[in-house]
Short mmCIF file of C-alpha atoms in Angstrom, two decimals:
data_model
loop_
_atom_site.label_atom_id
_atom_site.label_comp_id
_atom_site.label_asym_id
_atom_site.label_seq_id
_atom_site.Cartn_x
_atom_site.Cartn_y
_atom_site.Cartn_z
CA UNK I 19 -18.82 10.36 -14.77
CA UNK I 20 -18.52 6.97 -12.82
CA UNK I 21 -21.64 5.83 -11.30
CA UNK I 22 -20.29 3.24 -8.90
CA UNK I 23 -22.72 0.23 -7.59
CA UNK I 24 -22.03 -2.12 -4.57
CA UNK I 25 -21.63 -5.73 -4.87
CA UNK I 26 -23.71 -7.89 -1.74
CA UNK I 27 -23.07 -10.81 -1.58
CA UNK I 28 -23.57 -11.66 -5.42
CA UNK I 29 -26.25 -9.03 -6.60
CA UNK I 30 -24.82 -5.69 -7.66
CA UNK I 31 -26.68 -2.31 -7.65
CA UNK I 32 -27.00 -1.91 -4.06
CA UNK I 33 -27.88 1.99 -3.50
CA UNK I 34 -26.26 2.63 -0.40
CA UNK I 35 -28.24 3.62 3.15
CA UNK I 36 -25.53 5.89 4.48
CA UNK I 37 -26.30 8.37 1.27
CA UNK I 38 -23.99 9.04 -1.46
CA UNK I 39 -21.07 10.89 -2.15
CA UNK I 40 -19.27 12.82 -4.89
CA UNK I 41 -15.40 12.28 -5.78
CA UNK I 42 -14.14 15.47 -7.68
CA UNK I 43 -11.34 15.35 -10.15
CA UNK I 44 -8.39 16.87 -8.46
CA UNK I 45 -6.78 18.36 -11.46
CA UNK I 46 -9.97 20.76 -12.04
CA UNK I 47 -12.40 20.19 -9.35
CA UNK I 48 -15.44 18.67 -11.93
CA UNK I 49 -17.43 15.70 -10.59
CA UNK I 50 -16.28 12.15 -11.84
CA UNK I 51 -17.53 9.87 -9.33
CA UNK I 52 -21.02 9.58 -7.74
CA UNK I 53 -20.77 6.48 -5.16
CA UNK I 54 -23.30 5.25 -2.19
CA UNK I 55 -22.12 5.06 0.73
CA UNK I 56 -23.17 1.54 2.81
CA UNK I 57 -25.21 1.11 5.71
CA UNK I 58 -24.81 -1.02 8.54
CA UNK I 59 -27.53 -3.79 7.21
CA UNK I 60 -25.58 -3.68 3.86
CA UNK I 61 -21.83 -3.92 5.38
CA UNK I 62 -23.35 -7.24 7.47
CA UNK I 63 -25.47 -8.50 4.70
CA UNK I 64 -22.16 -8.39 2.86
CA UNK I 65 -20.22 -10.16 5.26
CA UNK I 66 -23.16 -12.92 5.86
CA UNK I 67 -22.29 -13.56 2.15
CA UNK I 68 -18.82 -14.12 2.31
CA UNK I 69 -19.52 -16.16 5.09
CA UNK I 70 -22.25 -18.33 3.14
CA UNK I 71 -19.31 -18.98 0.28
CA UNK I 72 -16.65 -19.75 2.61
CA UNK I 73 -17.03 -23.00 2.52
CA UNK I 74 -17.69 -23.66 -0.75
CA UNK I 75 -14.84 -21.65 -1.84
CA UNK I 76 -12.20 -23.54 0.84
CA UNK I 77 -13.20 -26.93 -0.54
CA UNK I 78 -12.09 -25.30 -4.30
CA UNK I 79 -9.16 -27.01 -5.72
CA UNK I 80 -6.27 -24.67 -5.44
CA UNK I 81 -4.97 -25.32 -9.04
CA UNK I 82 -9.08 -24.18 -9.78
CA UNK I 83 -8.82 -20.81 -7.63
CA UNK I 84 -5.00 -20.18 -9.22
CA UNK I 85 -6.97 -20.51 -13.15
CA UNK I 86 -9.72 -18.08 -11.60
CA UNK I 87 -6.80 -15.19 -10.46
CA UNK I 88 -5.40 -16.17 -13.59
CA UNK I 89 -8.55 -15.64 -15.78
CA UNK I 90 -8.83 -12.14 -13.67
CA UNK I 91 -5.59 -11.04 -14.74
CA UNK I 92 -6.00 -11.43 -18.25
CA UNK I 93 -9.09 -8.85 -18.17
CA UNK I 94 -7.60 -6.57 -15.88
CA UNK I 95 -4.78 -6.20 -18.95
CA UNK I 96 -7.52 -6.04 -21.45
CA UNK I 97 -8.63 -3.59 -19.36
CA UNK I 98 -5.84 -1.04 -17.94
CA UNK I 99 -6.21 1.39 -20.16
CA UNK I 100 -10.01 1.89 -18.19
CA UNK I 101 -8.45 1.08 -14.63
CA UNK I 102 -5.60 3.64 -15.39
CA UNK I 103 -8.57 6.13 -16.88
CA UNK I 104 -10.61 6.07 -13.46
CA UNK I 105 -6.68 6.59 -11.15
CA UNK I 106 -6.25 9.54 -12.97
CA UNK I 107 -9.78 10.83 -13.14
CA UNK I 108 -10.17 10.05 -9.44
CA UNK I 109 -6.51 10.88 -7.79
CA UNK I 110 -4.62 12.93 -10.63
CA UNK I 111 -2.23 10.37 -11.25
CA UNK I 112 -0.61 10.98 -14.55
CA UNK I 113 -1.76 8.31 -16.69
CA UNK I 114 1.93 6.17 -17.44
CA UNK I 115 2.47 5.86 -13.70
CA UNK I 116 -1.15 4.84 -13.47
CA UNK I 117 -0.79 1.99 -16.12
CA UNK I 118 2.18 1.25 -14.28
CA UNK I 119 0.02 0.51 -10.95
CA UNK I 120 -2.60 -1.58 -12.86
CA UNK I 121 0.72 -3.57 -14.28
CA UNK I 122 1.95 -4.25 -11.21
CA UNK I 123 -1.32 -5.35 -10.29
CA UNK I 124 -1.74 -8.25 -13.11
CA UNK I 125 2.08 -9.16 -12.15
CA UNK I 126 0.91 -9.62 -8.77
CA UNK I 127 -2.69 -11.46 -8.85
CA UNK I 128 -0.35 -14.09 -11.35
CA UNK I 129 2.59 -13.91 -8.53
CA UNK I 130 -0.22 -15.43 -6.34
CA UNK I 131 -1.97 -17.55 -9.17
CA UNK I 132 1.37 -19.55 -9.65
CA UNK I 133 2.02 -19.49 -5.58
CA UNK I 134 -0.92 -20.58 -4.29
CA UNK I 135 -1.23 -24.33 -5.66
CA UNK I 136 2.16 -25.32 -4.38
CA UNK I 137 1.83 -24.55 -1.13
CA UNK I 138 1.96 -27.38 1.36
CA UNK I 139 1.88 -28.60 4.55
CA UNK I 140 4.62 -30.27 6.29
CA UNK I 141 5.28 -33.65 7.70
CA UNK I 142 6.36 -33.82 11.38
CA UNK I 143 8.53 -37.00 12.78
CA UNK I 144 6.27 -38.77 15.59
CA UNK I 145 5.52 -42.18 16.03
CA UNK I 146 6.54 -44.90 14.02
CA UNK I 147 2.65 -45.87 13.51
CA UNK I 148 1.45 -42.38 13.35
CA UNK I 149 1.25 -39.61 10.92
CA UNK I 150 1.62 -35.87 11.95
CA UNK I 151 1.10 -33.33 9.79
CA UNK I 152 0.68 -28.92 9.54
CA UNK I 153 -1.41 -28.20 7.37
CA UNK I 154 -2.75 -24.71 6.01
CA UNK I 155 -6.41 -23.87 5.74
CA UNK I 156 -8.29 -20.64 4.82
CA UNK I 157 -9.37 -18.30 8.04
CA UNK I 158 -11.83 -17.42 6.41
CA UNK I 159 -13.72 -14.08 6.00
CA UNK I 160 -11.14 -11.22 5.06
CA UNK I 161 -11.88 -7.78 5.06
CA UNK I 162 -9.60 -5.60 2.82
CA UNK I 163 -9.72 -2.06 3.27
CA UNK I 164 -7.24 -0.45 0.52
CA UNK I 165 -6.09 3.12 -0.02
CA UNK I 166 -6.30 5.65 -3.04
CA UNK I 167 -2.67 6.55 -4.16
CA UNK I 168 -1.98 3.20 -5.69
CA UNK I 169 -5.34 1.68 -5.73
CA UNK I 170 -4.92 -1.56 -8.30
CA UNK I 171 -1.24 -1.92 -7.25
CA UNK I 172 -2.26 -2.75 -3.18
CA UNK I 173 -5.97 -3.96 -4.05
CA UNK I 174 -4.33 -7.00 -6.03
CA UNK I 175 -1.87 -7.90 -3.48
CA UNK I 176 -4.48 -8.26 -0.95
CA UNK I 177 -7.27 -9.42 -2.60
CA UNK I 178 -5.40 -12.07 -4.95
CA UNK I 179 -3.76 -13.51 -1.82
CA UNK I 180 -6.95 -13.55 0.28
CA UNK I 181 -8.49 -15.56 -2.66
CA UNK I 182 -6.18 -17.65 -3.81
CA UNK I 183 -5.29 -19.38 -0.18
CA UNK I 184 -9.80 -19.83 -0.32
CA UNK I 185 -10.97 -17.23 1.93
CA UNK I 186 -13.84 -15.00 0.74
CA UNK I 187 -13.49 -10.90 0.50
CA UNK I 188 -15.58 -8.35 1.44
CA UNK I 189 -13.41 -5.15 -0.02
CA UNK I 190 -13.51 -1.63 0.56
CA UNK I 191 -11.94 0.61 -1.24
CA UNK I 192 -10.73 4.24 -0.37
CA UNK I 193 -13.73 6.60 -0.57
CA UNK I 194 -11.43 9.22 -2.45
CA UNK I 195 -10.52 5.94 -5.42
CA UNK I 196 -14.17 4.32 -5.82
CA UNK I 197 -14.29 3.66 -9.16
CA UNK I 198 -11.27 2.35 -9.71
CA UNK I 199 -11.63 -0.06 -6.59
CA UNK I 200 -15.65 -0.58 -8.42
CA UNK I 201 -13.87 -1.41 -11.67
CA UNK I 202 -10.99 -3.98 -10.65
CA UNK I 203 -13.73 -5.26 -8.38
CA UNK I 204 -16.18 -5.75 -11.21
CA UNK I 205 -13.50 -7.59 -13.59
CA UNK I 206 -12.82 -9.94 -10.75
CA UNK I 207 -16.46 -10.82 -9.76
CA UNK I 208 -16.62 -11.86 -13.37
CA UNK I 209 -14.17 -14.94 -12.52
CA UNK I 210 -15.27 -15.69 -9.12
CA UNK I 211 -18.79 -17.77 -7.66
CA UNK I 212 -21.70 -15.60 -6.42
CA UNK I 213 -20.29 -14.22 -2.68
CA UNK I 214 -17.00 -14.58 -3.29
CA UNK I 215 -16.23 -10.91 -3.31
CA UNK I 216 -18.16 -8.42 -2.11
CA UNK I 217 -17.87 -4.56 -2.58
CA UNK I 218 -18.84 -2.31 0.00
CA UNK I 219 -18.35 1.75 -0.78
CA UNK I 220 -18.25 4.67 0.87
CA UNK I 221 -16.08 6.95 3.44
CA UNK I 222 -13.93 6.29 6.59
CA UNK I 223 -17.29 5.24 8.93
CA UNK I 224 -17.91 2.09 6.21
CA UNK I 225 -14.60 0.78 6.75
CA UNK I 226 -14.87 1.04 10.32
CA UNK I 227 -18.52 -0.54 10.69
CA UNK I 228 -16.65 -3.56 8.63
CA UNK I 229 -13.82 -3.57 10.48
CA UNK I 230 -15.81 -4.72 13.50
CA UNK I 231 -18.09 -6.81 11.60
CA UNK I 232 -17.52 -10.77 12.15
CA UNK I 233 -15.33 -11.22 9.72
CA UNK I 234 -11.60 -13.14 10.56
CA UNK I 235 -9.68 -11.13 9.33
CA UNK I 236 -8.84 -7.29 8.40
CA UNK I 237 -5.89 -5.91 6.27
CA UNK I 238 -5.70 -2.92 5.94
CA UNK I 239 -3.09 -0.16 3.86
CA UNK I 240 -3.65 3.57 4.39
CA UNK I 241 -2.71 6.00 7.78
CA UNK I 242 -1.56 5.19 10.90
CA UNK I 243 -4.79 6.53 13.05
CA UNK I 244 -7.12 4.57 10.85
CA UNK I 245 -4.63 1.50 11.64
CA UNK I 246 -4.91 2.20 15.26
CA UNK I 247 -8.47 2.49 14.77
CA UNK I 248 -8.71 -0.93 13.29
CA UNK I 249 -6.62 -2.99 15.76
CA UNK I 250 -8.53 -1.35 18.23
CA UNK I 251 -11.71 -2.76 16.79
CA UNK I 252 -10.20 -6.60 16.16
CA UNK I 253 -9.31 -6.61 19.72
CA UNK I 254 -12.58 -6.61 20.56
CA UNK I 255 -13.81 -8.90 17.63
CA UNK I 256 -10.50 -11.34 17.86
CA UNK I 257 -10.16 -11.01 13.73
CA UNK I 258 -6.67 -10.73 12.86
CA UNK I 259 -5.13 -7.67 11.48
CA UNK I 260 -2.80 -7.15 9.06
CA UNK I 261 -1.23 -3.35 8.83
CA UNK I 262 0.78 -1.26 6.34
CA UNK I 263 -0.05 2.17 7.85
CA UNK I 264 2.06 5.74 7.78
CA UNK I 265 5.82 6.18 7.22
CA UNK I 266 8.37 8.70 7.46
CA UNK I 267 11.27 7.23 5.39
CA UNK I 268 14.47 8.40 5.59
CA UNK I 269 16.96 9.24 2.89
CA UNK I 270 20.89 8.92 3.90
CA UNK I 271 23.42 10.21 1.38
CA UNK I 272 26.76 9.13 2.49
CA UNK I 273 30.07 10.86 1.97
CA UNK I 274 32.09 10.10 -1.49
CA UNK I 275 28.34 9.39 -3.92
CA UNK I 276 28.03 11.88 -6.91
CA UNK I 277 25.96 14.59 -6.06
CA UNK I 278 23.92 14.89 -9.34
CA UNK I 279 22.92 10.76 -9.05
CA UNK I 280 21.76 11.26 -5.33
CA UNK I 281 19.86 14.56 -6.07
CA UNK I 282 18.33 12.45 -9.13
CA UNK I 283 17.67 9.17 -6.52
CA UNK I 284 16.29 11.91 -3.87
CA UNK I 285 13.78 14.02 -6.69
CA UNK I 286 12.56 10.41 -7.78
CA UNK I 287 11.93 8.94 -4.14
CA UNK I 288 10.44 12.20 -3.20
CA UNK I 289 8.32 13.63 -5.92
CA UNK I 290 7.05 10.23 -7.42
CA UNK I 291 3.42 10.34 -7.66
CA UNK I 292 2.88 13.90 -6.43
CA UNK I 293 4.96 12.53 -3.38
CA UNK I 294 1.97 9.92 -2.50
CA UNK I 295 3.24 6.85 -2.25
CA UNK I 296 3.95 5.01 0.95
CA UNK I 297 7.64 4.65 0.53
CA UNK I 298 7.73 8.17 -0.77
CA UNK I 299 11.72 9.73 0.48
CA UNK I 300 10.23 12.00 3.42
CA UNK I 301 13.53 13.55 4.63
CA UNK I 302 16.53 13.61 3.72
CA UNK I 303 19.89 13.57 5.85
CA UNK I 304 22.91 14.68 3.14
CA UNK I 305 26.79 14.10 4.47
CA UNK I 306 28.17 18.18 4.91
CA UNK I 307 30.96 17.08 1.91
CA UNK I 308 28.34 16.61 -0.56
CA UNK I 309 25.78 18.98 0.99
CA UNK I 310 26.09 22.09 -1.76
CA UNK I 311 26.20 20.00 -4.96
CA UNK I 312 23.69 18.01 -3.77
CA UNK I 313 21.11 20.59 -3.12
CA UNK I 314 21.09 22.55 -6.19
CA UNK I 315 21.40 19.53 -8.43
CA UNK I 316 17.89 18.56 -6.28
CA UNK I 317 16.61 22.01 -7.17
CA UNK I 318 17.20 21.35 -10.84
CA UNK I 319 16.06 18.27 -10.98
CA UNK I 320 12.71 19.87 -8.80
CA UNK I 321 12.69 22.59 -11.15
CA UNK I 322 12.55 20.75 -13.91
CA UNK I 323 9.60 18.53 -13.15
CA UNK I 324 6.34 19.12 -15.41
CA UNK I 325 3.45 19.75 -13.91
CA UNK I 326 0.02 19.50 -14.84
CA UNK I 327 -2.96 17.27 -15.31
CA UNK I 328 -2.65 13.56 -15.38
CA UNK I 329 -3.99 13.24 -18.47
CA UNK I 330 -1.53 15.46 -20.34
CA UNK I 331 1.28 12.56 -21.82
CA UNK I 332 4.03 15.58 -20.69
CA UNK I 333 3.09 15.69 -16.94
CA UNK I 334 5.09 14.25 -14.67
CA UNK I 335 3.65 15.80 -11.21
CA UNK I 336 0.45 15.82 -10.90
CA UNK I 337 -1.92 16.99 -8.51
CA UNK I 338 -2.32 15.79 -5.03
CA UNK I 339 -5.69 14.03 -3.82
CA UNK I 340 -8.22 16.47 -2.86
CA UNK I 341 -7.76 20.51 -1.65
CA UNK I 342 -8.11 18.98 2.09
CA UNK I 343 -4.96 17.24 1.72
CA UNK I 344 -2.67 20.11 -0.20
CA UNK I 345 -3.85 21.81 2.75
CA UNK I 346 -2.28 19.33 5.16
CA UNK I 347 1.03 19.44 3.35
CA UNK I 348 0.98 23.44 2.79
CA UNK I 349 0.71 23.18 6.89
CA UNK I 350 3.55 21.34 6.87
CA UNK I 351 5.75 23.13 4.96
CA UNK I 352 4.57 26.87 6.35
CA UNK I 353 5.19 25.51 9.59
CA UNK I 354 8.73 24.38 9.00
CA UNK I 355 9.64 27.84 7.33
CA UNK I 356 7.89 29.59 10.36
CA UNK I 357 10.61 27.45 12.69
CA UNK I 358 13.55 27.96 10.44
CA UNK I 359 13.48 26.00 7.54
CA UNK I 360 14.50 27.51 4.35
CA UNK I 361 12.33 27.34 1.12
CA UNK I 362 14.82 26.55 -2.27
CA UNK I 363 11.87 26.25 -4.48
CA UNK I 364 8.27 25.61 -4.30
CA UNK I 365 6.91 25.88 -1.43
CA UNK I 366 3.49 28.15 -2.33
CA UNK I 367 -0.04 27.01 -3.30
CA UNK I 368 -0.30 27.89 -6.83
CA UNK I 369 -3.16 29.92 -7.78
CA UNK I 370 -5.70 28.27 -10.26
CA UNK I 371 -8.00 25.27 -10.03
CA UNK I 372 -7.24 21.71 -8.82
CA UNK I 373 -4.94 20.57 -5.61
CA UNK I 374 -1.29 20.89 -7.39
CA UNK I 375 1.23 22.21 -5.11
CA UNK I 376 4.68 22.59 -6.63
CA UNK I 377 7.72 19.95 -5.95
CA UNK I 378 9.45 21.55 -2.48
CA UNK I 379 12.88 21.62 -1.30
CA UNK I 380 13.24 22.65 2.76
CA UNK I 381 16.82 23.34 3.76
CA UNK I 382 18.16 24.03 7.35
CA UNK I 383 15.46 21.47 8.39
CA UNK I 384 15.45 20.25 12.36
CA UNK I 385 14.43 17.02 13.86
CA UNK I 386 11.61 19.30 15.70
CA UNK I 387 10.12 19.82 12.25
CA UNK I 388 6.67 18.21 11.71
CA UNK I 389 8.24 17.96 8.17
CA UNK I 390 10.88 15.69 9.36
CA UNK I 391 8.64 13.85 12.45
CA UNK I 392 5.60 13.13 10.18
CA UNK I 393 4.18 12.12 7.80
CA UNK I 394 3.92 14.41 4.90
CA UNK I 395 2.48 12.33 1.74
CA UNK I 396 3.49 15.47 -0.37
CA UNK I 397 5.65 16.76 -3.17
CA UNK I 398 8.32 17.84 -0.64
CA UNK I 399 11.98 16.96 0.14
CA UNK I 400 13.12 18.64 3.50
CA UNK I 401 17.15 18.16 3.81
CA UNK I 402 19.30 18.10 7.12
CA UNK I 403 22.80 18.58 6.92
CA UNK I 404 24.97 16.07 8.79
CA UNK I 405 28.44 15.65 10.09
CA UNK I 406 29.04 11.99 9.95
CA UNK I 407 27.28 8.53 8.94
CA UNK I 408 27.03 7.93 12.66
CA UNK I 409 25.06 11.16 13.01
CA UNK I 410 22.65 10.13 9.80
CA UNK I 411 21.89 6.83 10.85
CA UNK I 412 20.87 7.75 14.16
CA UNK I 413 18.90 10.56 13.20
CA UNK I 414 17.35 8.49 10.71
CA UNK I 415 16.46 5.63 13.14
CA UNK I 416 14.97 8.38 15.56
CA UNK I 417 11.49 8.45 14.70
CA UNK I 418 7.42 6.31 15.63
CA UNK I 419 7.78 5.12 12.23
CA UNK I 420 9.52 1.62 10.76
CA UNK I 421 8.20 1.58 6.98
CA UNK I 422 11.58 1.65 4.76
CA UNK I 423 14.82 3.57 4.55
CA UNK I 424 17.04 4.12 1.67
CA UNK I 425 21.17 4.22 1.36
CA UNK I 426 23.13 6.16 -1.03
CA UNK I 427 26.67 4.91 -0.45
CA UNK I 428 30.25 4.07 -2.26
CA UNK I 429 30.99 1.94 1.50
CA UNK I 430 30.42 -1.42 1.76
CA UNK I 431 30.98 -1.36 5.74
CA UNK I 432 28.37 1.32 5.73
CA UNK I 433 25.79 -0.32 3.87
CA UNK I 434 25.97 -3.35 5.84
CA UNK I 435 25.88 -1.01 9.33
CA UNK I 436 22.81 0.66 7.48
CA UNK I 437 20.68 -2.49 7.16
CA UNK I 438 21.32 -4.19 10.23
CA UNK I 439 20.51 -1.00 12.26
CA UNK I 440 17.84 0.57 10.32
CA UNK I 441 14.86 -0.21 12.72
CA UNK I 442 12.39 -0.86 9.42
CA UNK I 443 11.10 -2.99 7.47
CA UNK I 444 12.83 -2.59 4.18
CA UNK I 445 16.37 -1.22 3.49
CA UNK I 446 17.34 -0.22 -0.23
CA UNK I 447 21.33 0.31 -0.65
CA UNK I 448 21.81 3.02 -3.75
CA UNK I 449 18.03 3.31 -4.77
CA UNK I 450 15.06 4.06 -3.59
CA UNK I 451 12.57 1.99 -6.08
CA UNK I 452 13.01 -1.69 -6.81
CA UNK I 453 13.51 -5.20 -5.58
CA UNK I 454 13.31 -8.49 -6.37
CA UNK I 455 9.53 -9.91 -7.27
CA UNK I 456 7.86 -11.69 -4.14
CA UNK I 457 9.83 -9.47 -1.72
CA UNK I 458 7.99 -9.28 1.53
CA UNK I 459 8.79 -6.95 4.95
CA UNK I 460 7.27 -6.13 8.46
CA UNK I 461 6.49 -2.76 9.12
CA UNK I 462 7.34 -1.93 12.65
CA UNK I 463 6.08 0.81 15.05
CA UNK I 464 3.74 3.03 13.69
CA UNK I 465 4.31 1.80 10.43
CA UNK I 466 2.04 -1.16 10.88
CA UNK I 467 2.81 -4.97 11.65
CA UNK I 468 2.53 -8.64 9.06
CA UNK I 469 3.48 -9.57 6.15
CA UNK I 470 2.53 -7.35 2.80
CA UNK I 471 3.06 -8.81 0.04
CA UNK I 472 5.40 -11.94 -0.89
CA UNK I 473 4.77 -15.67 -0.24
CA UNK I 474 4.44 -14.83 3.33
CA UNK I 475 1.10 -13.01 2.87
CA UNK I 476 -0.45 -16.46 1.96
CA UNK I 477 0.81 -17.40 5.19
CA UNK I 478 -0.54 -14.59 7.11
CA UNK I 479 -3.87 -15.34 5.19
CA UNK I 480 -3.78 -18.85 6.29
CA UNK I 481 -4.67 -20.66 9.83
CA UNK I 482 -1.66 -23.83 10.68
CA UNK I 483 -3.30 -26.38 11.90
CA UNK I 484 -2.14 -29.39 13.57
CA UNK I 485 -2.87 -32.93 12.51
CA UNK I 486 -2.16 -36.17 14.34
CA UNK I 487 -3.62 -39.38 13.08
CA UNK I 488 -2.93 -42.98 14.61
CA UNK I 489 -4.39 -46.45 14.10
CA UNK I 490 -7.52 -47.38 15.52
CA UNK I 491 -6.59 -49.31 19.11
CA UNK I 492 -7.65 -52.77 20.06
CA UNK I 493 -7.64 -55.91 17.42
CA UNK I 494 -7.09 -55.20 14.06
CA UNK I 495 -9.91 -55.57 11.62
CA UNK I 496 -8.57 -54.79 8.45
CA UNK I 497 -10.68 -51.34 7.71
CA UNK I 498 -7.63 -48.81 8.60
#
């Protein structure tokens, strides 16, 4: 059992005026975290912390906040065996894939550790007896409101660029992930001065009381109507937001691929992580050529999937969330079968305890489906049958979403159509996972909108400002 604590600006053990609330393990429905949930005088007494180190923190040397992250990331690998414990206490994520989350996480608060000291300003070309100059400062107060299904991965990327560019942080993490958000945040506070970081815990209403807090800016990862939400609330406070909401990315497998390789591409882009991942494969438009192979070599490969508890070494699905959201996906799916869809396997809740719902493959799908409109965040891969690469591409480009797309194609004329007319943010040619380090894309539509991730979150973290600087006028007196 985790007993989370808040950190206000410096002192931990904050109790929590809103209450407190219970996280049950998903895998067997057995407490595991008890966490208070803030009140308003704790979110602002948080925030009038950061605000009180701001300055402090700014004047920092850069190479001294880059050794801090640094310092951080060492104990966060000391410690991912604990941070990976608490993901798949908390969220049912089988334990590898949660060790591979907290490694990502080190690999990114170093990414940011190396970046941060060598960023510059620039010189501009004015007058001879002049100096111009655009320089980057801190904005200032961040808020960083994170979600559950990768919790270290996306806290790290947001919180190690906040800090390293010298704002301060007052984080929230999702209310269904406390402890590991209480843990990373714990390991960090160890390397940081007192107000640095603050943590702030509880459910959906605490990250919307500090999302209209004066803070200057808000970045948020999780849904699209909590995103709305939150620009909604920095238009009235003028904090900048920074967005990596909802998706509904599209899988395109071209004419001439193997069959077997794209069903194995298609099984890991849509079953990874119980299907919970924000570039999860969400539908799936298959060239008619390839369309019978390819669907029962993705019913094997579904099939074949182990599931079962995260902490079992053999599991490779485990459970979703909660029992609220199976339900949401078990919508999803009964509703697509009640239009027309056809079930190949899964497709039932299981009897038993805990929120598992068995990998799902829809066939006969339509673009009316909520399946293939939505989002699903589940287990599922609902297929649509095509007649052409024109047909896939435009299907695929039909929808409020702009997250990330993937390509499985033998044509180079096709892949090159298929990234410079996919209307999102990221477009992978022949695999759904990977890319270089310090990649970096804008979501568009309902996807979101900034930078994530990359060199150009420092930027997005970071206020230009404009410097012009001339000798004093009149005689000279020898002090400029």
């Amino acid at each position: 059992m985790y007993h989370v604590q808040q950190l206000i600006a410096g002192v931990w053990g904050a109790d929590g005026d809103g209450g407190r609330l219970t996280v049950l393990d998903p895998a067997g429905g057995t407490p595991v975290s008890e966490v208070p949930v803030a009140g308003e005088a704790e979110i602002a007494a948080a925030v009038k912390g950061a605000r009180a180190a701001f300055l402090g923190w700014a004047r920092t040397a850069p190479v001294e906040r880059a050794a801090a992250l640094h310092r951080a990331a060492d104990a966060l690998e000391a410690n991912a065996d604990r941070l990976a414990d608490a993901q798949t206490a908390e969220m049912g994520r089988p334990l590898g894939a949660a060790r591979t989350g907290v490694e990502a996480g080190v690999a990114t608060l170093r990414q940011y550790a190396e970046l941060g000291p060598v960023r510059g300003g620039r010189t501009l070309a004015g007058e001879h007896d002049a100096i111009d100059l655009m320089v980057p400062q801190p904005r200032g107060v961040v808020a960083v409101i994170t979600p559950w299904n990768d919790p270290v991965a996306v806290s790290c990327g947001l919180l190690g660029a906040a800090l390293v560019t010298g704002n301060t942080v007052v984080y929230k993490p999702s209310e269904r992930s406390p402890a590991t958000g209480w843990l990373l945040a714990r390991l960090l506070d160890e390397h940081l001065p007192p107000g640095v970081l603050s943590l702030v815990t509880g459910d959906g209403g605490v990250g919307a009381v500090l999302a209209g807090q004066d803070v200057d800016v808000v970045a948020h990862v999780g849904s699209t109507t909590t995103g709305r939400s939150i620009a909604a609330a920095c238009a009235r406070t003028g904090a900048k937001v920074l967005l990596e909401n909802g998706g509904s990315d599209p899988l395109i497998v071209d004419d001439g691929v193997d069959p077997c390789w794209a069903a194995e591409q298609a099984a890991l882009g849509a079953f990874a992580n119980s299907g919970q991942l924000c570039v999860s494969v969400e539908r799936i438009y298959v060239l008619r050529s390839v369309a019978p192979r390819f669907l029962t070599a993705l019913v094997q490969r579904a099939e074949a999937l182990r599931v079962g508890p995260g902490r079992d070494p053999l599991t490779e699905l485990g459970p979703l969330v909660d029992q609220r959201h199976r339900e949401r996906v078990a919508r999803q799916v009964d509703a697509a079968v009640a239009e027309g869809a056809r079930v190949l396997t899964g497709g039932r809740v299981p009897n038993g305890p805990g929120a598992f719902y068995p990998p799902t493959v829809l066939a006969e799908c339509t673009d009316q489906m909520a399946v293939m409109r939505e989002e699903t965040f589940g287990p599922v891969a609902p297929v649509m049958v095509v007649d052409s690469f024109d047909e896939a591409l435009s299907r695929a480009s039909s929808s409020p979403y702009g997250l990330a797309a993937t390509v499985l194609t033998t044509s180079m004329s096709h892949a090159q159509r298929a990234w410079r007319e996919l209307p999102v943010g990221t477009v992978k040619i022949n695999s759904v996972f990977g890319g270089a380090p310090g990649g970096a894309a804008e979501p568009r539509g309902g996807s979101g909108h900034g930078f994530g991730y990359g060199p150009e979150l420092l930027d997005e973290l970071s206020a230009v400002k404009a410097v012009h600087i001339e000798a004093p006028g009149g005689e000279a007196d020898g002090r400029w």
